[in-house]
């Protein structure tokens, strides 16, 4: 690993590049990253970098957002096919229809979405800031896209607003089953359940903590408890184990995001060498998608 690390560091210097990695990518990729975090942290960090090139170890909505927020930088996604299926689970026609039905509606777009959807939305959110951002909006009616589970979670925290739901979901989190959680709790009566808000509502009812990937990692570190069931994608295991060698974590073997796992150490090295595949976005689309992303960064401060 040392040799690889040296090679990556040499390439980073040579190309004036920085590596951003989401917690869901492979542990080996996280090891060579300059910044590791959840999607909110990574979108904020992307606006503060001095390097000319950003290599984004994540899926394309993350790299797209980094490019929109930094149009003058070269943004590289090591595997251009790394996509989030949920990002496509609503249409601009549906947004138009809801806008026609409600005068004062705010279209709140989870960052896990295409740029075309962001361009038609009022504000973006991530799982870390959705409650804060939605609460700060003056609108009573909220059309929350694309994730139904996160939408219901946010709606429960803000009962004074009226939510219009969409049927999108994350294929990795949505299949987390209540029976599985109950079985683990029966086996380990002391265990604490830490869940991402993309999990189904019924699973969240059993959670001791609900939060973004960073939220889950921070909670486990600060907690005096020793056993945790982690209800999110398994990539978080690297940071959790590194931070808490004395604690026990149970991960669901099925919670693997195949798109996040497309980003391998080799693809990161190749993309640093060739500076491809580059994220290229139409100027008009870039300008339209920038507004809701900037509004999120402003309201989430
Ligand atoms: P975070 O907002 O916690 O980074 O989650 C992103 C994601 O893709 C969850 O599936
Ligand atoms: Fe998308 Fe789910 Fe993968 Fe996150 S874990 S990138 S929401 S498919």
PDB file of C-alpha atoms and ligand atoms in Angstrom:
ATOM      1  CA  UNK A   1       0.000   0.000   0.000  1.00  0.00           C
ATOM      2  CA  UNK A   2       2.906   2.397   0.771  1.00  0.00           C
ATOM      3  CA  UNK A   3       4.162   2.205  -2.813  1.00  0.00           C
ATOM      4  CA  UNK A   4       0.679   2.863  -4.159  1.00  0.00           C
ATOM      5  CA  UNK A   5       0.221   5.761  -1.777  1.00  0.00           C
ATOM      6  CA  UNK A   6       3.511   7.288  -2.964  1.00  0.00           C
ATOM      7  CA  UNK A   7       2.454   6.871  -6.586  1.00  0.00           C
ATOM      8  CA  UNK A   8      -0.935   8.492  -5.953  1.00  0.00           C
ATOM      9  CA  UNK A   9       0.689  11.366  -4.052  1.00  0.00           C
ATOM     10  CA  UNK A  10       3.184  11.915  -6.883  1.00  0.00           C
ATOM     11  CA  UNK A  11       0.357  11.966  -9.426  1.00  0.00           C
ATOM     12  CA  UNK A  12      -1.705  14.344  -7.303  1.00  0.00           C
ATOM     13  CA  UNK A  13       1.215  16.797  -7.138  1.00  0.00           C
ATOM     14  CA  UNK A  14       2.025  16.460 -10.826  1.00  0.00           C
ATOM     15  CA  UNK A  15      -1.589  17.020 -11.904  1.00  0.00           C
ATOM     16  CA  UNK A  16      -2.504  19.536  -9.174  1.00  0.00           C
ATOM     17  CA  UNK A  17      -5.302  17.203  -8.125  1.00  0.00           C
ATOM     18  CA  UNK A  18      -7.198  16.411  -4.948  1.00  0.00           C
ATOM     19  CA  UNK A  19      -9.235  13.275  -4.179  1.00  0.00           C
ATOM     20  CA  UNK A  20     -12.666  13.485  -2.541  1.00  0.00           C
ATOM     21  CA  UNK A  21     -14.237  10.212  -1.408  1.00  0.00           C
ATOM     22  CA  UNK A  22     -17.658   9.266  -0.084  1.00  0.00           C
ATOM     23  CA  UNK A  23     -17.816   6.893   2.902  1.00  0.00           C
ATOM     24  CA  UNK A  24     -19.430   4.217   0.696  1.00  0.00           C
ATOM     25  CA  UNK A  25     -16.442   3.664  -1.630  1.00  0.00           C
ATOM     26  CA  UNK A  26     -13.892   0.875  -1.073  1.00  0.00           C
ATOM     27  CA  UNK A  27     -11.584   1.163   1.937  1.00  0.00           C
ATOM     28  CA  UNK A  28      -8.521   1.229  -0.364  1.00  0.00           C
ATOM     29  CA  UNK A  29      -9.921   4.261  -2.163  1.00  0.00           C
ATOM     30  CA  UNK A  30     -10.703   6.001   1.133  1.00  0.00           C
ATOM     31  CA  UNK A  31      -7.046   5.464   2.133  1.00  0.00           C
ATOM     32  CA  UNK A  32      -5.743   7.597  -0.769  1.00  0.00           C
ATOM     33  CA  UNK A  33      -8.378  10.336  -0.402  1.00  0.00           C
ATOM     34  CA  UNK A  34      -7.636  13.845   0.850  1.00  0.00           C
ATOM     35  CA  UNK A  35     -11.182  14.363   2.079  1.00  0.00           C
ATOM     36  CA  UNK A  36     -13.676  11.658   3.087  1.00  0.00           C
ATOM     37  CA  UNK A  37     -17.233  12.478   4.070  1.00  0.00           C
ATOM     38  CA  UNK A  38     -20.961  12.488   3.482  1.00  0.00           C
ATOM     39  CA  UNK A  39     -22.492  14.229   0.504  1.00  0.00           C
ATOM     40  CA  UNK A  40     -23.057  17.519   2.366  1.00  0.00           C
ATOM     41  CA  UNK A  41     -19.480  17.724   3.643  1.00  0.00           C
ATOM     42  CA  UNK A  42     -18.065  16.844   0.224  1.00  0.00           C
ATOM     43  CA  UNK A  43     -20.175  19.458  -1.581  1.00  0.00           C
ATOM     44  CA  UNK A  44     -19.006  22.102   0.915  1.00  0.00           C
ATOM     45  CA  UNK A  45     -15.359  21.042   0.709  1.00  0.00           C
ATOM     46  CA  UNK A  46     -15.479  21.136  -3.092  1.00  0.00           C
ATOM     47  CA  UNK A  47     -16.047  24.914  -2.963  1.00  0.00           C
ATOM     48  CA  UNK A  48     -12.929  25.570  -0.873  1.00  0.00           C
ATOM     49  CA  UNK A  49     -10.208  23.783  -2.850  1.00  0.00           C
ATOM     50  CA  UNK A  50      -7.233  25.440  -4.512  1.00  0.00           C
ATOM     51  CA  UNK A  51      -6.248  22.468  -6.734  1.00  0.00           C
ATOM     52  CA  UNK A  52      -7.173  22.577 -10.434  1.00  0.00           C
ATOM     53  CA  UNK A  53      -8.451  19.001 -10.573  1.00  0.00           C
ATOM     54  CA  UNK A  54     -11.003  17.234  -8.355  1.00  0.00           C
ATOM     55  CA  UNK A  55     -11.099  13.433  -8.586  1.00  0.00           C
ATOM     56  CA  UNK A  56     -14.459  12.455  -7.122  1.00  0.00           C
ATOM     57  CA  UNK A  57     -14.642   8.933  -5.715  1.00  0.00           C
ATOM     58  CA  UNK A  58     -18.402   8.610  -5.525  1.00  0.00           C
ATOM     59  CA  UNK A  59     -21.366   8.463  -7.900  1.00  0.00           C
ATOM     60  CA  UNK A  60     -22.167  10.916 -10.651  1.00  0.00           C
ATOM     61  CA  UNK A  61     -24.674  13.147  -8.843  1.00  0.00           C
ATOM     62  CA  UNK A  62     -21.833  13.970  -6.424  1.00  0.00           C
ATOM     63  CA  UNK A  63     -19.290  14.709  -9.156  1.00  0.00           C
ATOM     64  CA  UNK A  64     -21.912  16.690 -11.121  1.00  0.00           C
ATOM     65  CA  UNK A  65     -22.679  18.824  -8.061  1.00  0.00           C
ATOM     66  CA  UNK A  66     -18.959  19.455  -7.500  1.00  0.00           C
ATOM     67  CA  UNK A  67     -18.624  20.575 -11.130  1.00  0.00           C
ATOM     68  CA  UNK A  68     -21.690  22.848 -10.961  1.00  0.00           C
ATOM     69  CA  UNK A  69     -20.335  24.474  -7.796  1.00  0.00           C
ATOM     70  CA  UNK A  70     -16.859  24.810  -9.374  1.00  0.00           C
ATOM     71  CA  UNK A  71     -17.321  25.201 -13.124  1.00  0.00           C
ATOM     72  CA  UNK A  72     -13.718  26.321 -13.645  1.00  0.00           C
ATOM     73  CA  UNK A  73     -12.225  23.160 -12.229  1.00  0.00           C
ATOM     74  CA  UNK A  74     -11.667  19.864 -13.983  1.00  0.00           C
ATOM     75  CA  UNK A  75     -13.847  17.277 -12.199  1.00  0.00           C
ATOM     76  CA  UNK A  76     -13.066  13.625 -12.825  1.00  0.00           C
ATOM     77  CA  UNK A  77     -15.316  10.663 -11.990  1.00  0.00           C
ATOM     78  CA  UNK A  78     -13.111   7.532 -12.197  1.00  0.00           C
ATOM     79  CA  UNK A  79     -15.996   5.414 -13.519  1.00  0.00           C
ATOM     80  CA  UNK A  80     -18.459   7.514 -15.476  1.00  0.00           C
ATOM     81  CA  UNK A  81     -21.100   4.768 -15.250  1.00  0.00           C
ATOM     82  CA  UNK A  82     -21.242   5.049 -11.429  1.00  0.00           C
ATOM     83  CA  UNK A  83     -24.788   6.305 -11.133  1.00  0.00           C
ATOM     84  CA  UNK A  84     -27.376   6.425  -8.346  1.00  0.00           C
ATOM     85  CA  UNK A  85     -30.602   4.752  -9.516  1.00  0.00           C
ATOM     86  CA  UNK A  86     -32.698   6.925  -7.207  1.00  0.00           C
ATOM     87  CA  UNK A  87     -31.404  10.055  -8.962  1.00  0.00           C
ATOM     88  CA  UNK A  88     -33.759   9.245 -11.856  1.00  0.00           C
ATOM     89  CA  UNK A  89     -36.895   8.283  -9.921  1.00  0.00           C
ATOM     90  CA  UNK A  90     -38.985  11.374 -10.690  1.00  0.00           C
ATOM     91  CA  UNK A  91     -39.536  13.394 -13.873  1.00  0.00           C
ATOM     92  CA  UNK A  92     -39.513  17.088 -14.676  1.00  0.00           C
ATOM     93  CA  UNK A  93     -43.103  16.575 -15.929  1.00  0.00           C
ATOM     94  CA  UNK A  94     -44.109  15.508 -12.402  1.00  0.00           C
ATOM     95  CA  UNK A  95     -42.503  18.663 -10.982  1.00  0.00           C
ATOM     96  CA  UNK A  96     -44.409  20.797 -13.494  1.00  0.00           C
ATOM     97  CA  UNK A  97     -47.673  19.093 -12.588  1.00  0.00           C
ATOM     98  CA  UNK A  98     -47.201  19.692  -8.843  1.00  0.00           C
ATOM     99  CA  UNK A  99     -46.257  23.321  -9.506  1.00  0.00           C
ATOM    100  CA  UNK A 100     -49.535  23.747 -11.377  1.00  0.00           C
ATOM    101  CA  UNK A 101     -51.484  22.247  -8.465  1.00  0.00           C
ATOM    102  CA  UNK A 102     -49.958  24.364  -5.658  1.00  0.00           C
ATOM    103  CA  UNK A 103     -49.193  28.088  -5.855  1.00  0.00           C
ATOM    104  CA  UNK A 104     -46.696  28.330  -3.059  1.00  0.00           C
ATOM    105  CA  UNK A 105     -44.970  24.946  -3.403  1.00  0.00           C
ATOM    106  CA  UNK A 106     -41.229  24.598  -2.822  1.00  0.00           C
ATOM    107  CA  UNK A 107     -39.637  21.798  -4.807  1.00  0.00           C
ATOM    108  CA  UNK A 108     -37.034  20.300  -2.486  1.00  0.00           C
ATOM    109  CA  UNK A 109     -34.581  18.119  -4.335  1.00  0.00           C
ATOM    110  CA  UNK A 110     -32.440  15.584  -2.535  1.00  0.00           C
ATOM    111  CA  UNK A 111     -28.893  15.953  -3.878  1.00  0.00           C
ATOM    112  CA  UNK A 112     -29.198  12.316  -5.056  1.00  0.00           C
ATOM    113  CA  UNK A 113     -30.804  13.501  -8.302  1.00  0.00           C
ATOM    114  CA  UNK A 114     -29.914  14.403 -11.870  1.00  0.00           C
ATOM    115  CA  UNK A 115     -28.937  17.946 -12.820  1.00  0.00           C
ATOM    116  CA  UNK A 116     -32.097  18.191 -14.957  1.00  0.00           C
ATOM    117  CA  UNK A 117     -34.176  17.660 -11.795  1.00  0.00           C
ATOM    118  CA  UNK A 118     -32.075  20.101  -9.777  1.00  0.00           C
ATOM    119  CA  UNK A 119     -32.513  22.700 -12.514  1.00  0.00           C
ATOM    120  CA  UNK A 120     -36.307  22.562 -12.009  1.00  0.00           C
ATOM    121  CA  UNK A 121     -36.101  22.665  -8.200  1.00  0.00           C
ATOM    122  CA  UNK A 122     -36.045  25.466  -5.639  1.00  0.00           C
ATOM    123  CA  UNK A 123     -33.503  24.061  -3.239  1.00  0.00           C
ATOM    124  CA  UNK A 124     -31.324  20.987  -2.775  1.00  0.00           C
ATOM    125  CA  UNK A 125     -30.822  19.095   0.465  1.00  0.00           C
ATOM    126  CA  UNK A 126     -28.698  16.221   1.688  1.00  0.00           C
ATOM    127  CA  UNK A 127     -29.597  13.773   4.423  1.00  0.00           C
ATOM    128  CA  UNK A 128     -27.451  15.814   6.844  1.00  0.00           C
ATOM    129  CA  UNK A 129     -29.229  19.125   6.329  1.00  0.00           C
ATOM    130  CA  UNK A 130     -32.730  18.310   4.962  1.00  0.00           C
ATOM    131  CA  UNK A 131     -34.623  19.083   8.192  1.00  0.00           C
ATOM    132  CA  UNK A 132     -32.793  22.374   8.731  1.00  0.00           C
ATOM    133  CA  UNK A 133     -33.180  23.518   5.121  1.00  0.00           C
ATOM    134  CA  UNK A 134     -36.874  22.607   4.791  1.00  0.00           C
ATOM    135  CA  UNK A 135     -37.664  24.237   8.136  1.00  0.00           C
ATOM    136  CA  UNK A 136     -36.023  27.447   6.919  1.00  0.00           C
ATOM    137  CA  UNK A 137     -38.246  27.664   3.820  1.00  0.00           C
ATOM    138  CA  UNK A 138     -41.207  30.058   3.990  1.00  0.00           C
ATOM    139  CA  UNK A 139     -43.416  27.701   1.931  1.00  0.00           C
ATOM    140  CA  UNK A 140     -46.099  25.549   3.525  1.00  0.00           C
ATOM    141  CA  UNK A 141     -46.264  23.046   0.669  1.00  0.00           C
ATOM    142  CA  UNK A 142     -43.181  20.952   0.060  1.00  0.00           C
ATOM    143  CA  UNK A 143     -42.744  18.633  -2.924  1.00  0.00           C
ATOM    144  CA  UNK A 144     -39.872  16.441  -1.779  1.00  0.00           C
ATOM    145  CA  UNK A 145     -38.083  14.526  -4.557  1.00  0.00           C
ATOM    146  CA  UNK A 146     -36.991  11.832  -5.312  1.00  0.00           C
ATOM    147  CA  UNK A 147     -36.748   9.843  -2.019  1.00  0.00           C
ATOM    148  CA  UNK A 148     -40.011   8.880  -0.294  1.00  0.00           C
ATOM    149  CA  UNK A 149     -38.276   7.576   2.841  1.00  0.00           C
ATOM    150  CA  UNK A 150     -36.225  10.700   3.484  1.00  0.00           C
ATOM    151  CA  UNK A 151     -39.318  12.783   2.670  1.00  0.00           C
ATOM    152  CA  UNK A 152     -41.388  11.004   5.332  1.00  0.00           C
ATOM    153  CA  UNK A 153     -38.578  11.289   7.853  1.00  0.00           C
ATOM    154  CA  UNK A 154     -38.279  15.064   7.266  1.00  0.00           C
ATOM    155  CA  UNK A 155     -42.073  15.498   7.314  1.00  0.00           C
ATOM    156  CA  UNK A 156     -42.258  13.873  10.746  1.00  0.00           C
ATOM    157  CA  UNK A 157     -39.814  16.461  12.111  1.00  0.00           C
ATOM    158  CA  UNK A 158     -41.751  19.377  10.580  1.00  0.00           C
ATOM    159  CA  UNK A 159     -45.478  18.586  11.095  1.00  0.00           C
ATOM    160  CA  UNK A 160     -46.498  22.205  10.421  1.00  0.00           C
ATOM    161  CA  UNK A 161     -45.691  21.808   6.713  1.00  0.00           C
ATOM    162  CA  UNK A 162     -47.665  19.924   4.083  1.00  0.00           C
ATOM    163  CA  UNK A 163     -45.602  17.381   2.146  1.00  0.00           C
ATOM    164  CA  UNK A 164     -46.288  16.024  -1.315  1.00  0.00           C
ATOM    165  CA  UNK A 165     -44.477  12.737  -1.737  1.00  0.00           C
ATOM    166  CA  UNK A 166     -42.790  11.021  -4.633  1.00  0.00           C
ATOM    167  CA  UNK A 167     -42.290   7.272  -4.954  1.00  0.00           C
ATOM    168  CA  UNK A 168     -38.482   7.183  -5.362  1.00  0.00           C
ATOM    169  CA  UNK A 169     -36.238   5.113  -3.097  1.00  0.00           C
ATOM    170  CA  UNK A 170     -32.683   3.893  -2.697  1.00  0.00           C
ATOM    171  CA  UNK A 171     -32.522   0.225  -3.724  1.00  0.00           C
ATOM    172  CA  UNK A 172     -29.844  -0.405  -1.076  1.00  0.00           C
ATOM    173  CA  UNK A 173     -31.618   1.164   1.934  1.00  0.00           C
ATOM    174  CA  UNK A 174     -35.227   0.504   0.989  1.00  0.00           C
ATOM    175  CA  UNK A 175     -34.797  -3.241   1.365  1.00  0.00           C
ATOM    176  CA  UNK A 176     -33.653  -3.010   4.962  1.00  0.00           C
ATOM    177  CA  UNK A 177     -36.285  -5.165   6.677  1.00  0.00           C
ATOM    178  CA  UNK A 178     -37.926  -4.698  10.072  1.00  0.00           C
ATOM    179  CA  UNK A 179     -37.718  -8.441  10.679  1.00  0.00           C
ATOM    180  CA  UNK A 180     -33.946  -8.357  10.250  1.00  0.00           C
ATOM    181  CA  UNK A 181     -33.618  -5.464  12.738  1.00  0.00           C
ATOM    182  CA  UNK A 182     -35.910  -7.209  15.243  1.00  0.00           C
ATOM    183  CA  UNK A 183     -33.961 -10.485  14.950  1.00  0.00           C
ATOM    184  CA  UNK A 184     -30.639  -8.728  15.612  1.00  0.00           C
ATOM    185  CA  UNK A 185     -32.136  -6.877  18.586  1.00  0.00           C
ATOM    186  CA  UNK A 186     -33.387 -10.160  19.998  1.00  0.00           C
ATOM    187  CA  UNK A 187     -29.900 -11.675  19.633  1.00  0.00           C
ATOM    188  CA  UNK A 188     -28.158  -8.596  21.117  1.00  0.00           C
ATOM    189  CA  UNK A 189     -30.563  -6.914  23.572  1.00  0.00           C
ATOM    190  CA  UNK A 190     -28.052  -4.098  24.301  1.00  0.00           C
ATOM    191  CA  UNK A 191     -27.434  -3.205  20.665  1.00  0.00           C
ATOM    192  CA  UNK A 192     -28.091   0.332  19.395  1.00  0.00           C
ATOM    193  CA  UNK A 193     -29.583   0.752  15.926  1.00  0.00           C
ATOM    194  CA  UNK A 194     -28.067   3.546  13.822  1.00  0.00           C
ATOM    195  CA  UNK A 195     -29.959   4.137  10.571  1.00  0.00           C
ATOM    196  CA  UNK A 196     -29.747   6.325   7.483  1.00  0.00           C
ATOM    197  CA  UNK A 197     -33.032   8.163   6.741  1.00  0.00           C
ATOM    198  CA  UNK A 198     -33.207   6.442   3.334  1.00  0.00           C
ATOM    199  CA  UNK A 199     -34.319   3.318   5.232  1.00  0.00           C
ATOM    200  CA  UNK A 200     -38.065   2.578   5.335  1.00  0.00           C
ATOM    201  CA  UNK A 201     -40.116   4.362   7.993  1.00  0.00           C
ATOM    202  CA  UNK A 202     -40.837   1.143   9.879  1.00  0.00           C
ATOM    203  CA  UNK A 203     -37.113   0.435  10.231  1.00  0.00           C
ATOM    204  CA  UNK A 204     -36.498   4.006  11.440  1.00  0.00           C
ATOM    205  CA  UNK A 205     -39.020   3.378  14.245  1.00  0.00           C
ATOM    206  CA  UNK A 206     -36.533   0.889  15.706  1.00  0.00           C
ATOM    207  CA  UNK A 207     -33.568   3.254  15.375  1.00  0.00           C
ATOM    208  CA  UNK A 208     -31.820   4.820  18.357  1.00  0.00           C
ATOM    209  CA  UNK A 209     -30.259   7.331  15.999  1.00  0.00           C
ATOM    210  CA  UNK A 210     -31.193   8.451  12.472  1.00  0.00           C
ATOM    211  CA  UNK A 211     -28.674  10.461  10.475  1.00  0.00           C
ATOM    212  CA  UNK A 212     -26.421  10.849   7.469  1.00  0.00           C
ATOM    213  CA  UNK A 213     -23.341   8.685   7.057  1.00  0.00           C
ATOM    214  CA  UNK A 214     -21.260  11.303   8.926  1.00  0.00           C
ATOM    215  CA  UNK A 215     -23.957  11.511  11.582  1.00  0.00           C
ATOM    216  CA  UNK A 216     -23.814   7.748  12.124  1.00  0.00           C
ATOM    217  CA  UNK A 217     -20.006   7.757  12.300  1.00  0.00           C
ATOM    218  CA  UNK A 218     -19.952  10.678  14.771  1.00  0.00           C
ATOM    219  CA  UNK A 219     -22.704   9.129  16.920  1.00  0.00           C
ATOM    220  CA  UNK A 220     -20.871   5.792  17.237  1.00  0.00           C
ATOM    221  CA  UNK A 221     -17.638   7.545  18.208  1.00  0.00           C
ATOM    222  CA  UNK A 222     -19.261   9.703  20.894  1.00  0.00           C
ATOM    223  CA  UNK A 223     -21.450   6.915  22.319  1.00  0.00           C
ATOM    224  CA  UNK A 224     -20.602   4.982  25.478  1.00  0.00           C
ATOM    225  CA  UNK A 225     -22.431   1.952  24.032  1.00  0.00           C
ATOM    226  CA  UNK A 226     -20.392  -0.915  22.637  1.00  0.00           C
ATOM    227  CA  UNK A 227     -22.663  -2.697  20.128  1.00  0.00           C
ATOM    228  CA  UNK A 228     -24.233  -1.159  17.047  1.00  0.00           C
ATOM    229  CA  UNK A 229     -26.374  -2.365  14.190  1.00  0.00           C
ATOM    230  CA  UNK A 230     -25.547  -0.182  11.185  1.00  0.00           C
ATOM    231  CA  UNK A 231     -28.442   0.344   8.786  1.00  0.00           C
ATOM    232  CA  UNK A 232     -26.715   1.938   5.833  1.00  0.00           C
ATOM    233  CA  UNK A 233     -24.287   0.998   3.070  1.00  0.00           C
ATOM    234  CA  UNK A 234     -21.379  -1.078   4.350  1.00  0.00           C
ATOM    235  CA  UNK A 235     -18.616   1.289   3.180  1.00  0.00           C
ATOM    236  CA  UNK A 236     -19.010   3.135   6.491  1.00  0.00           C
ATOM    237  CA  UNK A 237     -17.410   0.105   8.191  1.00  0.00           C
ATOM    238  CA  UNK A 238     -13.901   1.414   7.451  1.00  0.00           C
ATOM    239  CA  UNK A 239     -14.245   4.647   9.420  1.00  0.00           C
ATOM    240  CA  UNK A 240     -16.372   3.010  12.134  1.00  0.00           C
ATOM    241  CA  UNK A 241     -13.788   0.280  12.787  1.00  0.00           C
ATOM    242  CA  UNK A 242     -10.857   2.698  12.556  1.00  0.00           C
ATOM    243  CA  UNK A 243     -12.443   5.100  15.072  1.00  0.00           C
ATOM    244  CA  UNK A 244     -13.742   2.438  17.483  1.00  0.00           C
ATOM    245  CA  UNK A 245     -11.503  -0.643  17.690  1.00  0.00           C
ATOM    246  CA  UNK A 246     -13.161  -1.634  20.994  1.00  0.00           C
ATOM    247  CA  UNK A 247     -16.762  -1.557  19.709  1.00  0.00           C
ATOM    248  CA  UNK A 248     -18.778  -4.170  17.828  1.00  0.00           C
ATOM    249  CA  UNK A 249     -20.600  -3.341  14.611  1.00  0.00           C
ATOM    250  CA  UNK A 250     -23.085  -5.471  12.702  1.00  0.00           C
ATOM    251  CA  UNK A 251     -23.585  -4.695   9.021  1.00  0.00           C
ATOM    252  CA  UNK A 252     -26.200  -6.150   6.731  1.00  0.00           C
ATOM    253  CA  UNK A 253     -24.369  -8.193   4.050  1.00  0.00           C
ATOM    254  CA  UNK A 254     -26.884  -7.057   1.446  1.00  0.00           C
ATOM    255  CA  UNK A 255     -26.272  -3.350   1.995  1.00  0.00           C
ATOM    256  CA  UNK A 256     -23.813  -2.817  -0.824  1.00  0.00           C
ATOM    257  CA  UNK A 257     -24.205  -0.049  -3.390  1.00  0.00           C
ATOM    258  CA  UNK A 258     -22.878  -1.558  -6.644  1.00  0.00           C
ATOM    259  CA  UNK A 259     -22.387   1.873  -8.177  1.00  0.00           C
ATOM    260  CA  UNK A 260     -20.227   3.175  -5.333  1.00  0.00           C
ATOM    261  CA  UNK A 261     -18.161  -0.002  -5.600  1.00  0.00           C
ATOM    262  CA  UNK A 262     -17.392   0.729  -9.256  1.00  0.00           C
ATOM    263  CA  UNK A 263     -14.808   3.224  -7.999  1.00  0.00           C
ATOM    264  CA  UNK A 264     -11.721   1.109  -7.447  1.00  0.00           C
ATOM    265  CA  UNK A 265      -8.191   2.083  -6.475  1.00  0.00           C
ATOM    266  CA  UNK A 266      -7.059   1.171 -10.006  1.00  0.00           C
ATOM    267  CA  UNK A 267      -9.719   3.375 -11.619  1.00  0.00           C
ATOM    268  CA  UNK A 268      -8.670   6.282  -9.373  1.00  0.00           C
ATOM    269  CA  UNK A 269      -5.006   5.839 -10.376  1.00  0.00           C
ATOM    270  CA  UNK A 270      -5.919   5.534 -14.074  1.00  0.00           C
ATOM    271  CA  UNK A 271      -8.065   8.637 -13.945  1.00  0.00           C
ATOM    272  CA  UNK A 272      -5.341  10.618 -12.184  1.00  0.00           C
ATOM    273  CA  UNK A 273      -2.933   9.608 -14.928  1.00  0.00           C
ATOM    274  CA  UNK A 274      -5.226  10.381 -17.857  1.00  0.00           C
ATOM    275  CA  UNK A 275      -7.426  13.065 -16.228  1.00  0.00           C
ATOM    276  CA  UNK A 276     -10.461  11.266 -17.628  1.00  0.00           C
ATOM    277  CA  UNK A 277     -13.408  10.642 -17.583  1.00  0.00           C
ATOM    278  CA  UNK A 278     -14.141  14.322 -17.143  1.00  0.00           C
ATOM    279  CA  UNK A 279     -17.532  15.690 -16.102  1.00  0.00           C
ATOM    280  CA  UNK A 280     -18.765  18.021 -18.836  1.00  0.00           C
ATOM    281  CA  UNK A 281     -22.020  19.931 -18.342  1.00  0.00           C
ATOM    282  CA  UNK A 282     -23.924  22.219 -20.664  1.00  0.00           C
ATOM    283  CA  UNK A 283     -23.477  25.868 -19.508  1.00  0.00           C
ATOM    284  CA  UNK A 284     -27.198  26.616 -19.313  1.00  0.00           C
ATOM    285  CA  UNK A 285     -27.919  23.465 -17.288  1.00  0.00           C
ATOM    286  CA  UNK A 286     -24.970  24.249 -15.038  1.00  0.00           C
ATOM    287  CA  UNK A 287     -26.306  27.733 -14.275  1.00  0.00           C
ATOM    288  CA  UNK A 288     -29.820  26.460 -13.564  1.00  0.00           C
ATOM    289  CA  UNK A 289     -28.651  23.649 -11.275  1.00  0.00           C
ATOM    290  CA  UNK A 290     -26.307  25.995  -9.394  1.00  0.00           C
ATOM    291  CA  UNK A 291     -29.128  28.020  -7.805  1.00  0.00           C
ATOM    292  CA  UNK A 292     -30.703  25.234  -5.676  1.00  0.00           C
ATOM    293  CA  UNK A 293     -27.263  23.957  -4.669  1.00  0.00           C
ATOM    294  CA  UNK A 294     -26.152  27.428  -3.560  1.00  0.00           C
ATOM    295  CA  UNK A 295     -29.428  27.922  -1.728  1.00  0.00           C
ATOM    296  CA  UNK A 296     -28.809  24.676   0.161  1.00  0.00           C
ATOM    297  CA  UNK A 297     -25.307  25.779   1.187  1.00  0.00           C
ATOM    298  CA  UNK A 298     -26.720  29.122   2.338  1.00  0.00           C
ATOM    299  CA  UNK A 299     -29.681  27.733   4.334  1.00  0.00           C
ATOM    300  CA  UNK A 300     -27.716  24.854   5.846  1.00  0.00           C
ATOM    301  CA  UNK A 301     -24.967  27.096   7.278  1.00  0.00           C
TER     302      UNK A 301
HETATM  303  P1  LIG B   1     -25.092  10.844   2.792  1.00  0.00           P
HETATM  304  O1  LIG B   1     -25.888  12.097   2.581  1.00  0.00           O
HETATM  305  O2  LIG B   1     -25.198  10.365   4.188  1.00  0.00           O
HETATM  306  O3  LIG B   1     -23.719  11.036   2.324  1.00  0.00           O
HETATM  307  O4  LIG B   1     -25.733   9.696   1.928  1.00  0.00           O
HETATM  308  C1  LIG B   1     -25.639   9.680   0.553  1.00  0.00           C
HETATM  309  C2  LIG B   1     -26.212   8.499  -0.030  1.00  0.00           C
HETATM  310  O5  LIG B   1     -26.062   8.220  -1.183  1.00  0.00           O
HETATM  311  C3  LIG B   1     -27.004   7.638   0.816  1.00  0.00           C
HETATM  312  O6  LIG B   1     -27.370   6.506   0.142  1.00  0.00           O
HETATM  313 FE1  LIG B   2     -27.864   5.949  -4.534  1.00  0.00          FE
HETATM  314 FE2  LIG B   2     -28.539   4.261  -2.636  1.00  0.00          FE
HETATM  315 FE3  LIG B   2     -26.152   4.052  -3.786  1.00  0.00          FE
HETATM  316 FE4  LIG B   2     -26.712   6.085  -2.122  1.00  0.00          FE
HETATM  317  S1  LIG B   2     -26.582   3.908  -1.612  1.00  0.00           S
HETATM  318  S2  LIG B   2     -25.685   6.226  -4.100  1.00  0.00           S
HETATM  319  S3  LIG B   2     -28.861   6.451  -2.627  1.00  0.00           S
HETATM  320  S4  LIG B   2     -28.142   3.737  -4.773  1.00  0.00           S
END
